[in-house]
PDB file of C-alpha atoms in Angstrom:
ATOM      1  CA  MET A   1       8.389  16.525 -13.051  1.00 90.00           C
ATOM      2  CA  LYS A   2       8.092  12.728 -13.254  1.00 96.00           C
ATOM      3  CA  VAL A   3       5.287  10.999 -11.388  1.00 97.00           C
ATOM      4  CA  LEU A   4       3.943   7.531 -10.686  1.00 96.00           C
ATOM      5  CA  VAL A   5       0.272   7.399 -11.683  1.00 96.00           C
ATOM      6  CA  PHE A   6      -2.036   4.828 -10.102  1.00 91.00           C
ATOM      7  CA  SER A   7      -5.754   4.197  -9.777  1.00 90.00           C
ATOM      8  CA  ILE A   8      -7.959   3.517  -6.810  1.00 86.00           C
ATOM      9  CA  GLY A   9     -11.315   2.514  -8.169  1.00 83.00           C
ATOM     10  CA  PRO A  10     -12.315   5.061 -10.818  1.00 89.00           C
ATOM     11  CA  ASP A  11     -10.023   7.780  -9.423  1.00 90.00           C
ATOM     12  CA  ARG A  12      -6.457   8.459 -10.609  1.00 94.00           C
ATOM     13  CA  TYR A  13      -3.666   9.718  -8.369  1.00 93.00           C
ATOM     14  CA  ALA A  14      -0.018  10.645  -8.829  1.00 96.00           C
ATOM     15  CA  LEU A  15       3.032  10.738  -6.572  1.00 96.00           C
ATOM     16  CA  ARG A  16       6.260  12.560  -7.394  1.00 97.00           C
ATOM     17  CA  LEU A  17       8.968   9.984  -8.079  1.00 96.00           C
ATOM     18  CA  GLY A  18      11.232  11.781  -5.607  1.00 96.00           C
ATOM     19  CA  ALA A  19       8.754  10.963  -2.828  1.00 96.00           C
ATOM     20  CA  ILE A  20       8.847   7.214  -3.555  1.00 95.00           C
ATOM     21  CA  VAL A  21      11.499   5.112  -1.845  1.00 94.00           C
ATOM     22  CA  ARG A  22      10.583   1.833  -3.538  1.00 90.00           C
ATOM     23  CA  VAL A  23       7.714  -0.109  -5.055  1.00 90.00           C
ATOM     24  CA  LEU A  24       7.327  -3.692  -3.897  1.00 88.00           C
ATOM     25  CA  PRO A  25       5.223  -6.572  -5.149  1.00 86.00           C
ATOM     26  CA  VAL A  26       2.669  -7.724  -2.609  1.00 76.00           C
ATOM     27  CA  LEU A  27       3.726 -11.099  -1.314  1.00 82.00           C
ATOM     28  CA  ALA A  28       1.836 -13.312   1.102  1.00 90.00           C
ATOM     29  CA  LEU A  29       0.136 -11.227   3.772  1.00 96.00           C
ATOM     30  CA  LYS A  30      -0.282 -12.307   7.370  1.00 97.00           C
ATOM     31  CA  GLN A  31      -3.711 -11.383   8.673  1.00 96.00           C
ATOM     32  CA  VAL A  32      -3.868  -9.144  11.741  1.00 96.00           C
ATOM     33  CA  PRO A  33      -6.708 -10.053  14.108  1.00 96.00           C
ATOM     34  CA  LEU A  34      -8.825  -7.082  15.223  1.00 97.00           C
ATOM     35  CA  ALA A  35      -7.024  -4.701  12.842  1.00 96.00           C
ATOM     36  CA  PRO A  36      -9.079  -1.974  11.153  1.00 95.00           C
ATOM     37  CA  ALA A  37     -10.611  -2.992   7.823  1.00 94.00           C
ATOM     38  CA  PHE A  38      -8.114  -0.866   5.846  1.00 95.00           C
ATOM     39  CA  VAL A  39      -5.189  -2.960   7.132  1.00 96.00           C
ATOM     40  CA  ALA A  40      -4.872  -5.695   4.505  1.00 95.00           C
ATOM     41  CA  GLY A  41      -2.279  -7.514   6.610  1.00 97.00           C
ATOM     42  CA  LEU A  42       1.444  -7.630   7.321  1.00 97.00           C
ATOM     43  CA  MET A  43       4.173  -8.429   4.813  1.00 95.00           C
ATOM     44  CA  ASP A  44       7.711  -9.480   5.659  1.00 94.00           C
ATOM     45  CA  LEU A  45      10.281  -6.930   4.474  1.00 92.00           C
ATOM     46  CA  GLN A  46      13.811  -8.075   5.210  1.00 92.00           C
ATOM     47  CA  GLY A  47      12.651  -9.839   8.372  1.00 93.00           C
ATOM     48  CA  GLU A  48      10.511  -6.946   9.637  1.00 95.00           C
ATOM     49  CA  PRO A  49       6.691  -6.918   9.628  1.00 95.00           C
ATOM     50  CA  VAL A  50       5.326  -4.025   7.575  1.00 93.00           C
ATOM     51  CA  PRO A  51       1.626  -3.133   7.534  1.00 95.00           C
ATOM     52  CA  VAL A  52      -0.045  -3.117   4.122  1.00 94.00           C
ATOM     53  CA  ILE A  53      -2.814  -0.536   3.847  1.00 92.00           C
ATOM     54  CA  ASP A  54      -5.693  -0.838   1.371  1.00 91.00           C
ATOM     55  CA  LEU A  55      -5.904   2.739   0.078  1.00 85.00           C
ATOM     56  CA  SER A  56      -9.240   2.083  -1.634  1.00 85.00           C
ATOM     57  CA  LEU A  57     -10.835   1.620   1.785  1.00 86.00           C
ATOM     58  CA  LEU A  58      -9.279   4.835   3.085  1.00 78.00           C
ATOM     59  CA  ALA A  59     -10.263   6.830  -0.010  1.00 71.00           C
ATOM     60  CA  GLY A  60     -13.899   5.822   0.339  1.00 66.00           C
TER      61      GLY A  60
END
């Protein structure tokens, strides 16, 4: 089984490659007023706003 390994703080995680649709670079984010702290902002993906979530804030 092939996996993508990534870190959040000192912890390491893995996702099966079959579960990943694509990996994108983070471009400029548009801030979202009154959004929860874990919402880093919105990025434009082919003309559609997509929320970017800061997993380190969700993981604690």
